[in-house]
Amino acid sequence: MLKNIKKHVLIAMYHYHYNMANHCYGKVDCYGPEKNSYWNDRVAKHVNKEFELVNKLVQLGES
């Protein structure tokens, strides 16, 4: 039971970070070059979190 709850929470967190990365990626072209580094850093942060969550989901599935 607890394993299923943890899986659903990780999936919800993955979807959040996926959507935030897409949102920040869309902002890269909206602003001038002086703001691109900020939005690129935000995209990288959320994509790294996505990979961490996928890794946790794979480990949860293997056990």
GROMACS .gro file of N, CA, C and O in nm:
model
  252
    1MET      N    1   0.082  -0.119   0.000
    1MET     CA    2   0.000   0.000   0.000
    1MET      C    3   0.086   0.126   0.000
    1MET      O    4   0.066   0.216  -0.080
    2LEU      N    5   0.184   0.129   0.091
    2LEU     CA    6   0.273   0.245   0.101
    2LEU      C    7   0.357   0.261  -0.025
    2LEU      O    8   0.383   0.373  -0.069
    3LYS      N    9   0.394   0.149  -0.085
    3LYS     CA   10   0.472   0.152  -0.208
    3LYS      C   11   0.391   0.215  -0.322
    3LYS      O   12   0.446   0.294  -0.401
    4ASN      N   13   0.262   0.186  -0.329
    4ASN     CA   14   0.176   0.244  -0.433
    4ASN      C   15   0.158   0.394  -0.412
    4ASN      O   16   0.157   0.470  -0.509
    5ILE      N   17   0.144   0.436  -0.286
    5ILE     CA   18   0.130   0.578  -0.256
    5ILE      C   19   0.257   0.652  -0.297
    5ILE      O   20   0.251   0.759  -0.359
    6LYS      N   21   0.371   0.595  -0.262
    6LYS     CA   22   0.499   0.656  -0.297
    6LYS      C   23   0.514   0.667  -0.449
    6LYS      O   24   0.559   0.768  -0.501
    7LYS      N   25   0.470   0.563  -0.520
    7LYS     CA   26   0.478   0.564  -0.666
    7LYS      C   27   0.392   0.675  -0.724
    7LYS      O   28   0.435   0.749  -0.813
    8HIS      N   29   0.271   0.693  -0.674
    8HIS     CA   30   0.181   0.796  -0.724
    8HIS      C   31   0.234   0.936  -0.693
    8HIS      O   32   0.221   1.027  -0.775
    9VAL      N   33   0.295   0.953  -0.576
    9VAL     CA   34   0.353   1.083  -0.541
    9VAL      C   35   0.471   1.114  -0.633
    9VAL      O   36   0.484   1.227  -0.682
   10LEU      N   37   0.556   1.017  -0.659
   10LEU     CA   38   0.670   1.038  -0.748
   10LEU      C   39   0.625   1.071  -0.890
   10LEU      O   40   0.683   1.157  -0.956
   11ILE      N   41   0.520   1.005  -0.936
   11ILE     CA   42   0.467   1.033  -1.070
   11ILE      C   43   0.410   1.175  -1.075
   11ILE      O   44   0.432   1.249  -1.172
   12ALA      N   45   0.340   1.217  -0.971
   12ALA     CA   46   0.285   1.353  -0.967
   12ALA      C   47   0.397   1.456  -0.965
   12ALA      O   48   0.388   1.559  -1.034
   13MET      N   49   0.502   1.429  -0.890
   13MET     CA   50   0.616   1.521  -0.886
   13MET      C   51   0.686   1.526  -1.022
   13MET      O   52   0.729   1.633  -1.066
   14TYR      N   53   0.695   1.412  -1.089
   14TYR     CA   54   0.754   1.408  -1.222
   14TYR      C   55   0.675   1.496  -1.319
   14TYR      O   56   0.733   1.575  -1.393
   15HIS      N   57   0.544   1.484  -1.317
   15HIS     CA   58   0.460   1.565  -1.406
   15HIS      C   59   0.474   1.714  -1.376
   15HIS      O   60   0.476   1.797  -1.468
   16TYR      N   61   0.485   1.749  -1.250
   16TYR     CA   62   0.505   1.889  -1.212
   16TYR      C   63   0.635   1.943  -1.272
   16TYR      O   64   0.636   2.049  -1.335
   17HIS      N   65   0.744   1.870  -1.252
   17HIS     CA   66   0.874   1.918  -1.303
   17HIS      C   67   0.879   1.916  -1.455
   17HIS      O   68   0.940   2.003  -1.516
   18TYR      N   69   0.810   1.822  -1.517
   18TYR     CA   70   0.803   1.818  -1.663
   18TYR      C   71   0.732   1.943  -1.716
   18TYR      O   72   0.781   2.009  -1.808
   19ASN      N   73   0.619   1.977  -1.657
   19ASN     CA   74   0.544   2.095  -1.699
   19ASN      C   75   0.620   2.224  -1.670
   19ASN      O   76   0.617   2.318  -1.751
   20MET      N   77   0.688   2.231  -1.557
   20MET     CA   78   0.765   2.351  -1.525
   20MET      C   79   0.883   2.367  -1.621
   20MET      O   80   0.916   2.480  -1.659
   21ALA      N   81   0.947   2.259  -1.658
   21ALA     CA   82   1.058   2.267  -1.754
   21ALA      C   83   1.007   2.317  -1.888
   21ALA      O   84   1.071   2.401  -1.952
   22ASN      N   85   0.892   2.269  -1.932
   22ASN     CA   86   0.834   2.318  -2.057
   22ASN      C   87   0.796   2.466  -2.048
   22ASN      O   88   0.817   2.542  -2.143
   23HIS      N   89   0.742   2.507  -1.935
   23HIS     CA   90   0.706   2.647  -1.915
   23HIS      C   91   0.829   2.736  -1.921
   23HIS      O   92   0.831   2.839  -1.990
   24CYS      N   93   0.934   2.697  -1.850
   24CYS     CA   94   1.057   2.777  -1.848
   24CYS      C   95   1.124   2.777  -1.985
   24CYS      O   96   1.181   2.878  -2.026
   25TYR      N   97   1.117   2.666  -2.056
   25TYR     CA   98   1.175   2.660  -2.190
   25TYR      C   99   1.103   2.756  -2.284
   25TYR      O  100   1.166   2.819  -2.369
   26GLY      N  101   0.974   2.771  -2.268
   26GLY     CA  102   0.898   2.866  -2.348
   26GLY      C  103   0.936   3.010  -2.318
   26GLY      O  104   0.926   3.097  -2.405
   27LYS      N  105   0.981   3.037  -2.197
   27LYS     CA  106   1.020   3.172  -2.157
   27LYS      C  107   1.156   3.212  -2.214
   27LYS      O  108   1.188   3.330  -2.220
   28VAL      N  109   1.237   3.115  -2.257
   28VAL     CA  110   1.371   3.145  -2.307
   28VAL      C  111   1.363   3.238  -2.427
   28VAL      O  112   1.439   3.334  -2.438
   29ASP      N  113   1.269   3.215  -2.517
   29ASP     CA  114   1.257   3.298  -2.637
   29ASP      C  115   1.178   3.426  -2.613
   29ASP      O  116   1.187   3.520  -2.693
   30CYS      N  117   1.102   3.432  -2.505
   30CYS     CA  118   1.019   3.551  -2.480
   30CYS      C  119   1.102   3.671  -2.438
   30CYS      O  120   1.066   3.785  -2.469
   31TYR      N  121   1.208   3.647  -2.366
   31TYR     CA  122   1.288   3.757  -2.311
   31TYR      C  123   1.417   3.770  -2.390
   31TYR      O  124   1.457   3.681  -2.463
   32GLY      N  125   1.484   3.881  -2.371
   32GLY     CA  126   1.609   3.907  -2.441
   32GLY      C  127   1.723   3.819  -2.392
   32GLY      O  128   1.709   3.744  -2.295
   33PRO      N  129   1.836   3.830  -2.457
   33PRO     CA  130   1.951   3.745  -2.421
   33PRO      C  131   2.000   3.765  -2.278
   33PRO      O  132   2.061   3.675  -2.221
   34GLU      N  133   1.973   3.882  -2.218
   34GLU     CA  134   2.020   3.905  -2.081
   34GLU      C  135   1.946   3.818  -1.980
   34GLU      O  136   1.995   3.792  -1.872
   35LYS      N  137   1.828   3.768  -2.015
   35LYS     CA  138   1.751   3.682  -1.924
   35LYS      C  139   1.759   3.534  -1.961
   35LYS      O  140   1.709   3.450  -1.888
   36ASN      N  141   1.823   3.501  -2.073
   36ASN     CA  142   1.827   3.361  -2.116
   36ASN      C  143   1.900   3.271  -2.019
   36ASN      O  144   1.860   3.156  -1.999
   37SER      N  145   2.006   3.319  -1.956
   37SER     CA  146   2.079   3.233  -1.863
   37SER      C  147   1.992   3.196  -1.744
   37SER      O  148   1.999   3.083  -1.695
   38TYR      N  149   1.908   3.289  -1.697
   38TYR     CA  150   1.818   3.259  -1.585
   38TYR      C  151   1.721   3.148  -1.622
   38TYR      O  152   1.706   3.050  -1.548
   39TRP      N  153   1.656   3.161  -1.738
   39TRP     CA  154   1.558   3.061  -1.778
   39TRP      C  155   1.624   2.929  -1.813
   39TRP      O  156   1.569   2.822  -1.786
   40ASN      N  157   1.744   2.933  -1.872
   40ASN     CA  158   1.816   2.809  -1.901
   40ASN      C  159   1.851   2.735  -1.773
   40ASN      O  160   1.843   2.612  -1.768
   41ASP      N  161   1.890   2.809  -1.670
   41ASP     CA  162   1.920   2.747  -1.541
   41ASP      C  163   1.795   2.684  -1.481
   41ASP      O  164   1.802   2.574  -1.422
   42ARG      N  165   1.682   2.750  -1.494
   42ARG     CA  166   1.556   2.695  -1.442
   42ARG      C  167   1.517   2.567  -1.517
   42ARG      O  168   1.472   2.471  -1.455
   43VAL      N  169   1.535   2.567  -1.649
   43VAL     CA  170   1.506   2.447  -1.728
   43VAL      C  171   1.595   2.333  -1.682
   43VAL      O  172   1.547   2.220  -1.660
   44ALA      N  173   1.724   2.360  -1.667
   44ALA     CA  174   1.819   2.256  -1.625
   44ALA      C  175   1.782   2.200  -1.488
   44ALA      O  176   1.790   2.079  -1.464
   45LYS      N  177   1.741   2.287  -1.396
   45LYS     CA  178   1.703   2.244  -1.262
   45LYS      C  179   1.586   2.146  -1.267
   45LYS      O  180   1.590   2.040  -1.203
   46HIS      N  181   1.484   2.179  -1.344
   46HIS     CA  182   1.365   2.094  -1.349
   46HIS      C  183   1.393   1.964  -1.427
   46HIS      O  184   1.342   1.858  -1.390
   47VAL      N  185   1.475   1.970  -1.530
   47VAL     CA  186   1.508   1.849  -1.604
   47VAL      C  187   1.590   1.754  -1.517
   47VAL      O  188   1.568   1.632  -1.519
   48ASN      N  189   1.683   1.808  -1.438
   48ASN     CA  190   1.760   1.723  -1.346
   48ASN      C  191   1.668   1.655  -1.245
   48ASN      O  192   1.687   1.538  -1.212
   49LYS      N  193   1.569   1.728  -1.195
   49LYS     CA  194   1.474   1.668  -1.102
   49LYS      C  195   1.393   1.557  -1.169
   49LYS      O  196   1.364   1.455  -1.106
   50GLU      N  197   1.358   1.579  -1.298
   50GLU     CA  198   1.286   1.475  -1.371
   50GLU      C  199   1.368   1.347  -1.376
   50GLU      O  200   1.316   1.238  -1.351
   51PHE      N  201   1.497   1.358  -1.408
   51PHE     CA  202   1.582   1.240  -1.416
   51PHE      C  203   1.596   1.172  -1.280
   51PHE      O  204   1.597   1.048  -1.272
   52GLU      N  205   1.607   1.250  -1.173
   52GLU     CA  206   1.615   1.192  -1.039
   52GLU      C  207   1.487   1.114  -1.007
   52GLU      O  208   1.494   1.003  -0.950
   53LEU      N  209   1.373   1.170  -1.041
   53LEU     CA  210   1.246   1.104  -1.012
   53LEU      C  211   1.228   0.978  -1.095
   53LEU      O  212   1.178   0.877  -1.045
   54VAL      N  213   1.270   0.981  -1.221
   54VAL     CA  214   1.262   0.861  -1.304
   54VAL      C  215   1.351   0.752  -1.246
   54VAL      O  216   1.312   0.636  -1.240
   55ASN      N  217   1.469   0.791  -1.200
   55ASN     CA  218   1.561   0.694  -1.140
   55ASN      C  219   1.497   0.632  -1.015
   55ASN      O  220   1.504   0.510  -0.995
   56LYS      N  221   1.432   0.712  -0.932
   56LYS     CA  222   1.366   0.662  -0.812
   56LYS      C  223   1.251   0.568  -0.849
   56LYS      O  224   1.229   0.466  -0.784
   57LEU      N  225   1.176   0.603  -0.956
   57LEU     CA  226   1.065   0.517  -0.998
   57LEU      C  227   1.116   0.384  -1.050
   57LEU      O  228   1.056   0.279  -1.024
   58VAL      N  229   1.227   0.385  -1.121
   58VAL     CA  230   1.285   0.260  -1.172
   58VAL      C  231   1.331   0.173  -1.054
   58VAL      O  232   1.306   0.053  -1.050
   59GLN      N  233   1.396   0.234  -0.957
   59GLN     CA  234   1.441   0.160  -0.839
   59GLN      C  235   1.323   0.107  -0.761
   59GLN      O  236   1.329  -0.004  -0.707
   60LEU      N  237   1.215   0.182  -0.753
   60LEU     CA  238   1.096   0.136  -0.682
   60LEU      C  239   1.032   0.018  -0.752
   60LEU      O  240   0.983  -0.075  -0.688
   61GLY      N  241   1.036   0.019  -0.886
   61GLY     CA  242   0.980  -0.089  -0.963
   61GLY      C  243   1.061  -0.217  -0.955
   61GLY      O  244   1.008  -0.327  -0.967
   62GLU      N  245   1.193  -0.203  -0.936
   62GLU     CA  246   1.279  -0.321  -0.930
   62GLU      C  247   1.270  -0.392  -0.797
   62GLU      O  248   1.293  -0.512  -0.789
   63SER      N  249   1.237  -0.321  -0.692
   63SER     CA  250   1.234  -0.385  -0.559
   63SER      C  251   1.101  -0.451  -0.531
   63SER      O  252   1.005  -0.441  -0.595
   0.00000   0.00000   0.00000
